[in-house]
Coordinates of N, CA and C in Angstrom, one line a residue:
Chain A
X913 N -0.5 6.3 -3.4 CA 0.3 7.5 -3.1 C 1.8 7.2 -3.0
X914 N 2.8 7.8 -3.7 CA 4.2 7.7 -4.0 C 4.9 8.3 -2.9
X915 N 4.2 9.3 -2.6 CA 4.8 10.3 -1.4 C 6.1 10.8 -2.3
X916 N 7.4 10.5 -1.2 CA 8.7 10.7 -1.9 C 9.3 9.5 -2.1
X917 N 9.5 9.8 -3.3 CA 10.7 9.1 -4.3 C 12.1 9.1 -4.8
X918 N 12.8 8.1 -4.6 CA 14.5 8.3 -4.2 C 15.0 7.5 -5.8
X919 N 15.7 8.1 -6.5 CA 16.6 7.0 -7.3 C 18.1 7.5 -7.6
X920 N 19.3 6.7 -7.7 CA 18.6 4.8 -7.2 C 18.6 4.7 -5.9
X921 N 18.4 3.0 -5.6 CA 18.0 2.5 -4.3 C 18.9 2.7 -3.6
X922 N 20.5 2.0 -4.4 CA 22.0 1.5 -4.6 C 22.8 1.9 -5.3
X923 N 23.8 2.0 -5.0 CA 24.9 2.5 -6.0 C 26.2 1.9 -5.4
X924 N 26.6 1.9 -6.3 CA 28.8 1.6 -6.0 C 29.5 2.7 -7.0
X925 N 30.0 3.7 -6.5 CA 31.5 4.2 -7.2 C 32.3 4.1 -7.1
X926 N 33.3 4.5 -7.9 CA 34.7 4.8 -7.7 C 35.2 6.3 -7.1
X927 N 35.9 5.9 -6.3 CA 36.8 7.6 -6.1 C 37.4 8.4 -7.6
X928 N 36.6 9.6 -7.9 CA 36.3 10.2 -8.9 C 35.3 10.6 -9.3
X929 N 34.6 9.6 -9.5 CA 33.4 9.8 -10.7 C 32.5 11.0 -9.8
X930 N 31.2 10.9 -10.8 CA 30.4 11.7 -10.7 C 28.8 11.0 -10.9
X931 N 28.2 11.5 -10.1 CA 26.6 10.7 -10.0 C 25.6 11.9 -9.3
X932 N 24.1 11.8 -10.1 CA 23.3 12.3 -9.5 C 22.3 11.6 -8.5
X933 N 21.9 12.1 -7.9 CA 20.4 11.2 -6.8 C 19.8 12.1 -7.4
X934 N 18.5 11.1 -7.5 CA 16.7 12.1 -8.0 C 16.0 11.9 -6.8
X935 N 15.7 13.1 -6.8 CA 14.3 13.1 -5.6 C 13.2 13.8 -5.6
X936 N 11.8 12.7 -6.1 CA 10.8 13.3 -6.9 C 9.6 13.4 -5.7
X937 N 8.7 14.3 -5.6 CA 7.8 14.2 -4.9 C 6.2 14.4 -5.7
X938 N 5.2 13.7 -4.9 CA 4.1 14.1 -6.0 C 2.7 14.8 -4.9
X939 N 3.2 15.6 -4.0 CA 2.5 16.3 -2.4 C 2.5 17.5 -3.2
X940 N 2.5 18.1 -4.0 CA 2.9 19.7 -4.3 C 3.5 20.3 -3.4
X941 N 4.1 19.7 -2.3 CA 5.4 20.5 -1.5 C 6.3 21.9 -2.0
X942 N 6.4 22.5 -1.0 CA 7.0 23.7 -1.0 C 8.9 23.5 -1.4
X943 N 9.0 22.7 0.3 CA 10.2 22.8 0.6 C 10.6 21.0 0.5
X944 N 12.0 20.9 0.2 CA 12.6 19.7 -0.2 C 14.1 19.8 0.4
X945 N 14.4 18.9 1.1 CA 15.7 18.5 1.8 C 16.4 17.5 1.4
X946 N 17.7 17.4 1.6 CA 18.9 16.5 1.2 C 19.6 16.2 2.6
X947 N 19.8 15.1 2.9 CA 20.2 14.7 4.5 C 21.2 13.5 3.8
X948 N 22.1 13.2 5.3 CA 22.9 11.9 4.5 C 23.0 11.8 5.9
X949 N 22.9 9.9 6.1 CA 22.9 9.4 7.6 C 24.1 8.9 7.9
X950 N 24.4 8.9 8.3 CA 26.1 7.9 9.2 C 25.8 7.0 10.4
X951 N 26.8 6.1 10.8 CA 26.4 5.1 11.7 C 27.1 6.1 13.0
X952 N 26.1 6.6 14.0 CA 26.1 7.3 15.4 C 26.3 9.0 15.4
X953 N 25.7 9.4 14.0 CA 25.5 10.9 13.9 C 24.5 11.0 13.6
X954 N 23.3 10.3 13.4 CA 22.0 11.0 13.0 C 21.9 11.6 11.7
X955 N 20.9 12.6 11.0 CA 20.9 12.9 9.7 C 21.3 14.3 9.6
X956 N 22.1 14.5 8.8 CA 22.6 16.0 9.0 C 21.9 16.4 7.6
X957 N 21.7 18.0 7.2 CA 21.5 18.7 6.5 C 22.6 19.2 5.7
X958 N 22.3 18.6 4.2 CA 23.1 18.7 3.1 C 22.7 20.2 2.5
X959 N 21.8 19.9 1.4 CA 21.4 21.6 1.1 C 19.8 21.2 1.0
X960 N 19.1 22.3 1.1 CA 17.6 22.6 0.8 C 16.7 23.7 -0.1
X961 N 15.7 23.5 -0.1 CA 15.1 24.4 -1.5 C 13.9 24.7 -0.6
X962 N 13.8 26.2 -1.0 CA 12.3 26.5 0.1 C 11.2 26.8 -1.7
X963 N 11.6 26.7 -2.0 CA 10.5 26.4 -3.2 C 11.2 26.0 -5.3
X964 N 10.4 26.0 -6.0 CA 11.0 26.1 -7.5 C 11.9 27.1 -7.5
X965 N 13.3 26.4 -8.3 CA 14.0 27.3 -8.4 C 15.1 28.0 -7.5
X966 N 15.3 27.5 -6.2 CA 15.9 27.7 -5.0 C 16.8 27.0 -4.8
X967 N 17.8 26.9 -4.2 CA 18.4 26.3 -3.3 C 19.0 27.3 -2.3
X968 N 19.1 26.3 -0.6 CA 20.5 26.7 0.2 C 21.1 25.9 1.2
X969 N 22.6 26.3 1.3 CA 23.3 25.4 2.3 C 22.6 25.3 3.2
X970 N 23.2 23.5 3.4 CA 22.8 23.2 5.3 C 24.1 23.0 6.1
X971 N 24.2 22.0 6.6 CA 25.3 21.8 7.9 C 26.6 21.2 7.0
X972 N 26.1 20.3 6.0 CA 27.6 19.7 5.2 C 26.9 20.0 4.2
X973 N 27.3 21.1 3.2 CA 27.5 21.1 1.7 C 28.5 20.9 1.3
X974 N 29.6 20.7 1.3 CA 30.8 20.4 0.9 C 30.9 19.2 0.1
X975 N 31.3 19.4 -1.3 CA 31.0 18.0 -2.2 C 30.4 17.7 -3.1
X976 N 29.2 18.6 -2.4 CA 28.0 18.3 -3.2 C 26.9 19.8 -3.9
X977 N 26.2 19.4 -4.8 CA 25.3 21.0 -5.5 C 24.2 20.0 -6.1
X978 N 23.3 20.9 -6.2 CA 21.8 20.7 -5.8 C 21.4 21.9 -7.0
X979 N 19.7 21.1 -7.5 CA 19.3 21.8 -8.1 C 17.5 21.7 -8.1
X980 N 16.9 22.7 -8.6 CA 15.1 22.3 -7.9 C 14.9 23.1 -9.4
X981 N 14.8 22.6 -10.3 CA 14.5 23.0 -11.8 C 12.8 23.0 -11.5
X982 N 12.3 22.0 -11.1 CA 10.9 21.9 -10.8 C 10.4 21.5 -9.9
X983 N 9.1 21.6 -9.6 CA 9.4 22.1 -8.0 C 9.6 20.7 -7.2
X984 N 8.6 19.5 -8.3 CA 8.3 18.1 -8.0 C 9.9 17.4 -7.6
X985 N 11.1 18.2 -8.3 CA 12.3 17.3 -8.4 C 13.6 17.8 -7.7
X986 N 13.8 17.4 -7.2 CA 15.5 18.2 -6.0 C 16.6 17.2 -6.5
X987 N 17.6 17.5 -6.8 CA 18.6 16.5 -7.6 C 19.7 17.2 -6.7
X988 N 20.4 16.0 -6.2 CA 21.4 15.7 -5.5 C 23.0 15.9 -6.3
X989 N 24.0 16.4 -6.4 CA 24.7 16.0 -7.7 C 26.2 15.7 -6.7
X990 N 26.9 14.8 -7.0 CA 28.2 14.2 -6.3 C 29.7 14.7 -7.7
X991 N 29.9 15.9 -7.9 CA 31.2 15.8 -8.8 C 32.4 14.5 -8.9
X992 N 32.6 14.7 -7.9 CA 33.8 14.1 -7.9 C 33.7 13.3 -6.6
X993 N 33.2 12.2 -6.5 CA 32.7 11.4 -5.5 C 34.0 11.1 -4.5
X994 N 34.3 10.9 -3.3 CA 34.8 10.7 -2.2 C 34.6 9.5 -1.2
X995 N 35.9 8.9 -1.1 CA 35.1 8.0 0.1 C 34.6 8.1 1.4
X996 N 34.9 9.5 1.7 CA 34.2 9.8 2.9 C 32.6 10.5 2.6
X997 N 32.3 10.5 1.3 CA 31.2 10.7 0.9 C 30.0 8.9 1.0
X998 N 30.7 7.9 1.4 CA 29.6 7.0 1.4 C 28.9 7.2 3.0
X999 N 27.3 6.8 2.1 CA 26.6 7.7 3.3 C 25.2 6.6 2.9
X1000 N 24.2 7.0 4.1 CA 23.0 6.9 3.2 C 22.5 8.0 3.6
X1001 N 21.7 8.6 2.0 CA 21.2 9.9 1.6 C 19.5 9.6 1.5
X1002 N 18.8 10.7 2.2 CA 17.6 10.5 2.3 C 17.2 12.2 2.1
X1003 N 16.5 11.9 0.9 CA 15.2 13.1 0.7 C 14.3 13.3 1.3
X1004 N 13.2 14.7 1.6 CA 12.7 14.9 2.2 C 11.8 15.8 1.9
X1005 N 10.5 16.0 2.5 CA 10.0 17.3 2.1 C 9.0 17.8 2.6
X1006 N 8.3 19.2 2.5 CA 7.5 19.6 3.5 C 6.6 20.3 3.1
X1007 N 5.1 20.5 3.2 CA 4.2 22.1 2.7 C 4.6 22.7 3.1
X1008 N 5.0 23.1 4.5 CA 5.3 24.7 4.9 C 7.5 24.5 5.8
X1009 N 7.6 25.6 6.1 CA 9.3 25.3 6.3 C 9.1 24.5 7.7
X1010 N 10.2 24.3 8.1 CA 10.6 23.4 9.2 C 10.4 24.3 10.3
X1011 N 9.6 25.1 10.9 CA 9.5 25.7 11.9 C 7.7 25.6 12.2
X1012 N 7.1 25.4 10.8 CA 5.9 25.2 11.0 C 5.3 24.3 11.5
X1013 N 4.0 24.1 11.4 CA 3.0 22.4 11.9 C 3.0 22.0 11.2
X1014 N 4.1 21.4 9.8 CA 3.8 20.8 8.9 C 4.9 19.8 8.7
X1015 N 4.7 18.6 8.9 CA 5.8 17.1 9.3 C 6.7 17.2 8.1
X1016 N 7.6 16.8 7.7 CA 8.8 16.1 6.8 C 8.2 15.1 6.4
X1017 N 7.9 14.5 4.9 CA 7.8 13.4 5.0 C 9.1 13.2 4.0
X1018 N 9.7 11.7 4.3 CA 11.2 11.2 4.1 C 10.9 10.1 2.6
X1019 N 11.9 10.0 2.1 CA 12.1 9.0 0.9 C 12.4 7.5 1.6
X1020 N 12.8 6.6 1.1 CA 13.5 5.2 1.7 C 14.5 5.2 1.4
X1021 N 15.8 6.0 0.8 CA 17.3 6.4 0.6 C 17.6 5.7 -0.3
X1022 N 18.8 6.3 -0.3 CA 20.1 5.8 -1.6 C 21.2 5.6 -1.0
X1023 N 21.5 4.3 -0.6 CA 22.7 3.9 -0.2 C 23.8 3.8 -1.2
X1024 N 24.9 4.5 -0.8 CA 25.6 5.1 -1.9 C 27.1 4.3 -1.2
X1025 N 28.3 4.1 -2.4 CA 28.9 3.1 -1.4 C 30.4 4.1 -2.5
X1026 N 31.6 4.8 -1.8 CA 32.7 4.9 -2.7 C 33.6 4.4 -2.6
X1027 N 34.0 3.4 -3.2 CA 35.6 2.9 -3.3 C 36.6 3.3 -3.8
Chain B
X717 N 26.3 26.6 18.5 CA 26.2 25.5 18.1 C 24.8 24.1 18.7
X718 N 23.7 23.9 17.8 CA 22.8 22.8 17.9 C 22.9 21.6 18.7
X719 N 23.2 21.0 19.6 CA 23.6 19.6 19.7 C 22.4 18.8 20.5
X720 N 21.7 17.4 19.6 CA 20.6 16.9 19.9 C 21.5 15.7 20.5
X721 N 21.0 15.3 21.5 CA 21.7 13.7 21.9 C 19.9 12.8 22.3
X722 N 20.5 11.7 22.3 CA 19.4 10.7 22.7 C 19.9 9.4 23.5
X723 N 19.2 9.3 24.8 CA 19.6 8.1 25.5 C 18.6 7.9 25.8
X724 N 18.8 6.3 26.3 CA 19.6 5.4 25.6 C 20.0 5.3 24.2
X725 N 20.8 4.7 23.6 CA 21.0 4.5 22.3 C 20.4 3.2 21.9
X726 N 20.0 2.5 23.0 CA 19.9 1.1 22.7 C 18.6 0.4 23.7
X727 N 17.6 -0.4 23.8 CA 16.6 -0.3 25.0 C 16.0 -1.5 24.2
X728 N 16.3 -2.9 25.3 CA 15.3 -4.0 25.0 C 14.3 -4.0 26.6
X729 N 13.1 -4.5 26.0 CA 12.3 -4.6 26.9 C 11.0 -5.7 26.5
X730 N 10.6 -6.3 27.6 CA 9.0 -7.1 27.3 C 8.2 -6.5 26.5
X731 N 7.3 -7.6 26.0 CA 6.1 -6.7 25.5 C 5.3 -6.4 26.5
X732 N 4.5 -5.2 26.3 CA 3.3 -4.7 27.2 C 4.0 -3.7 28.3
X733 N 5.3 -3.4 28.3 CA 6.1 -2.6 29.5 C 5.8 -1.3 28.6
X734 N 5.2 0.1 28.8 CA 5.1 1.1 29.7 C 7.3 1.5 29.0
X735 N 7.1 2.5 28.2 CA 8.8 2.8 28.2 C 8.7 4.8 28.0
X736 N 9.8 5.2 28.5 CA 10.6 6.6 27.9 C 11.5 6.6 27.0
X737 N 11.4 7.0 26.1 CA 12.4 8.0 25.4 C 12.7 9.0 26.0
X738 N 14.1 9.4 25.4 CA 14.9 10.6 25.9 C 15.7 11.1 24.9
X739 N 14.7 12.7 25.0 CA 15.9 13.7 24.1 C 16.2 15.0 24.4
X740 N 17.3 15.0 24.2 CA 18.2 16.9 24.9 C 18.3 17.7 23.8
X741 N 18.1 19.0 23.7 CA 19.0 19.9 23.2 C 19.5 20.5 23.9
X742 N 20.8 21.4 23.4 CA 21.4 22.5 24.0 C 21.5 23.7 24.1
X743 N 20.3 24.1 22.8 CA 19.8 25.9 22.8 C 18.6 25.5 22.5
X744 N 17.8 26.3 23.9 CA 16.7 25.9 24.1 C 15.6 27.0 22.7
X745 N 15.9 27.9 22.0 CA 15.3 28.5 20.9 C 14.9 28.0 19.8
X746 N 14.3 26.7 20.2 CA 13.5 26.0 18.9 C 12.4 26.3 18.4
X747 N 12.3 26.2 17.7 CA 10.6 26.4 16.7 C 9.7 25.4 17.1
X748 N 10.3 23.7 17.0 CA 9.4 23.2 17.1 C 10.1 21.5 17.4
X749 N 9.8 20.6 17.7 CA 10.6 19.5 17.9 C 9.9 18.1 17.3
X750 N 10.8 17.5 16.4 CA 9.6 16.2 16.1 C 10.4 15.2 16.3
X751 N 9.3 13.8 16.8 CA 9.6 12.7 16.5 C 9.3 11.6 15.6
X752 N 10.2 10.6 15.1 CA 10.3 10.0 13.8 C 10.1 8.5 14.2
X753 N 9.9 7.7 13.4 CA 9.9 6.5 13.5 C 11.1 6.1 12.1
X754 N 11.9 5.1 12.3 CA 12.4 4.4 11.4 C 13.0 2.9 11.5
X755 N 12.6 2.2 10.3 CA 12.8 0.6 10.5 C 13.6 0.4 9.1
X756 N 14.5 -0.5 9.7 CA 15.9 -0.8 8.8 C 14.9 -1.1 7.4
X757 N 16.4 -0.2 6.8 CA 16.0 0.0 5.0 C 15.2 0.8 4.7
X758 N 14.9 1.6 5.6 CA 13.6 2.5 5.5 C 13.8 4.3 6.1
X759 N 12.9 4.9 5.2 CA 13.6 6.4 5.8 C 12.8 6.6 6.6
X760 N 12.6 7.9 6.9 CA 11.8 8.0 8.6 C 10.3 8.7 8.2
X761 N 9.7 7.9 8.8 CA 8.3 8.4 9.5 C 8.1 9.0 10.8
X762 N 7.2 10.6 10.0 CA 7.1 11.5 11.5 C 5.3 11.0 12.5
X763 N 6.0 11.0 13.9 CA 5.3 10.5 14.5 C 4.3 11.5 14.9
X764 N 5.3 12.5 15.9 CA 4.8 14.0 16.6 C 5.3 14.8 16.4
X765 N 4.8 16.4 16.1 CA 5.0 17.5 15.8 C 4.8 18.3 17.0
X766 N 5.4 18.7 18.3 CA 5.7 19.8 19.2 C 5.9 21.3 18.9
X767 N 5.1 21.8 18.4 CA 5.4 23.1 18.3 C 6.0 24.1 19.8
X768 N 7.2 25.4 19.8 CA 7.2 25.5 21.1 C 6.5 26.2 22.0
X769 N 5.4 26.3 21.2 CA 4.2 26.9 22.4 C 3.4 25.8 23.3
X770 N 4.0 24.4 22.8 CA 3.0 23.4 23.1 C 3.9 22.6 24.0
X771 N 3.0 21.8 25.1 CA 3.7 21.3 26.1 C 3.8 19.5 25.6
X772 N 2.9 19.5 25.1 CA 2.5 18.2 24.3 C 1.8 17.6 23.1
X773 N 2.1 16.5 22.8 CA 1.2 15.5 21.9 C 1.4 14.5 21.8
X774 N -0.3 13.9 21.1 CA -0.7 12.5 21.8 C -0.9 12.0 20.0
X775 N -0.8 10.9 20.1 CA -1.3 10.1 18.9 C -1.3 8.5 19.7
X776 N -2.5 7.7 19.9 CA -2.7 6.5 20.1 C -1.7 6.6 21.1
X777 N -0.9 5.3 21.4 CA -0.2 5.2 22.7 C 1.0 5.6 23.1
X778 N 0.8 6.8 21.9 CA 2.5 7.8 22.2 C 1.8 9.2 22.7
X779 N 2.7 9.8 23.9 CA 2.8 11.1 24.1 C 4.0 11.5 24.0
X780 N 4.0 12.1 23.3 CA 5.6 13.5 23.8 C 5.3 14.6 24.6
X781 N 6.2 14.9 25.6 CA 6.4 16.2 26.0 C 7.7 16.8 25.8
X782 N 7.8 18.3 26.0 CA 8.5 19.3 25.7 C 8.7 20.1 26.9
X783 N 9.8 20.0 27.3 CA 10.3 21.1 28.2 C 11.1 21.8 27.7
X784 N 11.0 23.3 27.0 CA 12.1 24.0 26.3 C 12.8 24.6 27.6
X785 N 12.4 25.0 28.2 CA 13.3 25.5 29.3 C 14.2 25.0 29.8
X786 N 14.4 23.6 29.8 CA 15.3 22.8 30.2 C 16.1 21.9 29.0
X787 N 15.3 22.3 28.4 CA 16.0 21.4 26.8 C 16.2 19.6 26.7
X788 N 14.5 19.2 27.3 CA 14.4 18.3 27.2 C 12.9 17.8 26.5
X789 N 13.0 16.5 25.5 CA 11.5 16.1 25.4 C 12.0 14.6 25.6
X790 N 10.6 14.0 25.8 CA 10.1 12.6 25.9 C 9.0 12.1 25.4
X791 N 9.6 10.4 24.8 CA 8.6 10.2 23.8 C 7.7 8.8 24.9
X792 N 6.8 9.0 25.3 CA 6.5 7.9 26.4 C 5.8 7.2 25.3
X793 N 5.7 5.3 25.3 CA 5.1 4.3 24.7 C 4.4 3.3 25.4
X794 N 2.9 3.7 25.3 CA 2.2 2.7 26.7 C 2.2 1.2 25.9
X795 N 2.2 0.5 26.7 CA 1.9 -1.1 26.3 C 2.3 -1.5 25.0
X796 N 4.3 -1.5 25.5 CA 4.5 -1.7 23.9 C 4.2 -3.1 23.4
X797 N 4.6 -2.6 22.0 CA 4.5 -4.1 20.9 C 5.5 -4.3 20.5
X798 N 5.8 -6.0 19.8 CA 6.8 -6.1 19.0 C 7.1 -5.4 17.8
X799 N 5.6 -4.9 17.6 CA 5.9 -3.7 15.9 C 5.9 -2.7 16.3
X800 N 6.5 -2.7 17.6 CA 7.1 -0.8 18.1 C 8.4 -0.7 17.7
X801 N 9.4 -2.0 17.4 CA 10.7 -2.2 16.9 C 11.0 -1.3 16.0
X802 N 11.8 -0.9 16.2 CA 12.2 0.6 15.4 C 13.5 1.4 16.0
X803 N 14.2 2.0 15.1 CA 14.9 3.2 15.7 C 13.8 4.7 16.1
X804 N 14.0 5.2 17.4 CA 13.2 6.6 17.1 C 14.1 7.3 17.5
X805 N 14.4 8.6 16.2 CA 14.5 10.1 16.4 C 13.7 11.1 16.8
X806 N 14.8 12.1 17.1 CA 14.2 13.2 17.6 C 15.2 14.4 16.6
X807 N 14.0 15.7 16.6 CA 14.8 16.5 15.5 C 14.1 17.5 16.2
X808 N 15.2 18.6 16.3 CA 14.7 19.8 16.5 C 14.6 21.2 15.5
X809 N 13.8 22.1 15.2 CA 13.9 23.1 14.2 C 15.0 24.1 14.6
X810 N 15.6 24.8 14.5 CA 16.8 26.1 15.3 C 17.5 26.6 14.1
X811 N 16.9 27.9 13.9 CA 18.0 28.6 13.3 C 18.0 27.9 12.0
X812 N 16.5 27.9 11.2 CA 16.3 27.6 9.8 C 17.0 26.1 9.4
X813 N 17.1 25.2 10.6 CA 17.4 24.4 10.2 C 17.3 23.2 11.0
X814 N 17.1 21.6 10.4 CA 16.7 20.4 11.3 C 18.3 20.0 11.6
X815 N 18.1 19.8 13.2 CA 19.2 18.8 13.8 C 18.3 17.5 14.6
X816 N 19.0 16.6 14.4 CA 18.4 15.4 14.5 C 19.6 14.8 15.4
X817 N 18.8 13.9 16.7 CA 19.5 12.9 17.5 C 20.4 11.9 16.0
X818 N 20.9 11.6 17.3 CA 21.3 9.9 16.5 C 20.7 8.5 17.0
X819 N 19.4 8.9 17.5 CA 18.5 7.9 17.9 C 18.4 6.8 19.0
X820 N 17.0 6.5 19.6 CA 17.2 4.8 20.4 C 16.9 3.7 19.9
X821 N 17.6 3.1 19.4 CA 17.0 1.6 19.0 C 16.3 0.7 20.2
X822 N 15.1 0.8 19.5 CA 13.9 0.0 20.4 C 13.6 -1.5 20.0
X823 N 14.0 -2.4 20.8 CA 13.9 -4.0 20.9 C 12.8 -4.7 21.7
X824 N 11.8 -5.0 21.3 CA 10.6 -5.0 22.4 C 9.8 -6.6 21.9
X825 N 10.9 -7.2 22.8 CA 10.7 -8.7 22.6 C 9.2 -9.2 23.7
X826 N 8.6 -10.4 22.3 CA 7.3 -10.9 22.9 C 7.2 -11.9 24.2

């Protein structure tokens, strides 16, 4: 079982560029999250998809856009990367929305690094 | 405004001690509250799922309880282990959306 799947593991940019994160699931999940962790804030909410085809903001979208072409895949997209954008970013995802009896289960992240 | 806190931030103890977790929110109108497991390099594993009709749950030697009225839960761990080493979060559902502690690192020397 793959559960969820993060790529890549690692990254290094530069201030500028541009990079996607993939985040594949193989649960036929509904709903799929984008979170990014910091040392002494916990995981905040980037943007989310309540099914194919969806997306919406969470707490920090700023920087970043998201796309759920299928339902299996939520892609992260960084335009114009930032150094206050190094983070580690963790996918997520769920059968029913976050209010339900139905757990999150989490990827192993993409530690993402901008210089 | 959401705000999850968690203390300690930090908690060494023997093995076989009996421990609390501690987690607050601040608007007690949650849907539902969970707690996670996570070990360095690694994303999080959900432990318990609290729905807010429910006062508790059990899995093996974890209970959580839920006091929404007061805007507290706790994750009790009987007879811990050294492979209880972990950070654990807490995350609450409010308002279409998860806010998550910033966790207690748990040290639970043999």
């Amino acid at each position: 079982n793959a559960g969820v799947t993060q790529t890549p593991k690692f990254r290094v940019l530069k201030t500028g560029q541009s990079m996607t994160l993939l985040c594949a699931q193989d649960m036929n999940h509904e709903y799929m999250y984008w979170y990014r962790q910091d040392p002494g804030m916990g995981l905040r909410l980037i943007h989310y998809s309540v099914g194919e085809g969806t997306t919406a903001k969470g707490e920090v979208p700023d920087g970043y856009n998201v796309s759920r072409l299928k339902k299996q895949n939520f892609l992260l997209g960084l335009e114009s990367a930032a150094p206050s954008q190094t983070s580690v970013y963790f996918c997520a995802s769920s059968r029913g929305p976050g209010g339900s009896n139905q757990p999150q289960h989490f990827g192993d992240g993409t530690r993402l690094s901008i210089l | 405004k959401q705000e999850v806190t968690q203390i300690p931030a930090a908690l060494s103890v023997p093995e076989g001690e009996n421990l609390v977790l501690n987690c607050s929110f601040t608007d007690s109108a949650i849907y539902n509250l969970q707690w996670f497991r996570q070990d360095p390099g690694k994303g999080l594993t959900s432990l318990l799922l609290i729905q807010s009709s429910q006062r508790e749950q059990t899995s093996g030697r974890l209970n959580a309880s839920l006091d929404k009225s007061s805007g507290r839960s706790t994750l009790y761990i009987a007879a811990s282990q050294p492979g209880d080493s972990a950070t654990y979060l807490c995350a609450v559902w409010w308002f279409n959306k998860f806010y998550f502690g910033s966790g207690t690192k748990l040290n639970v020397k043999p």
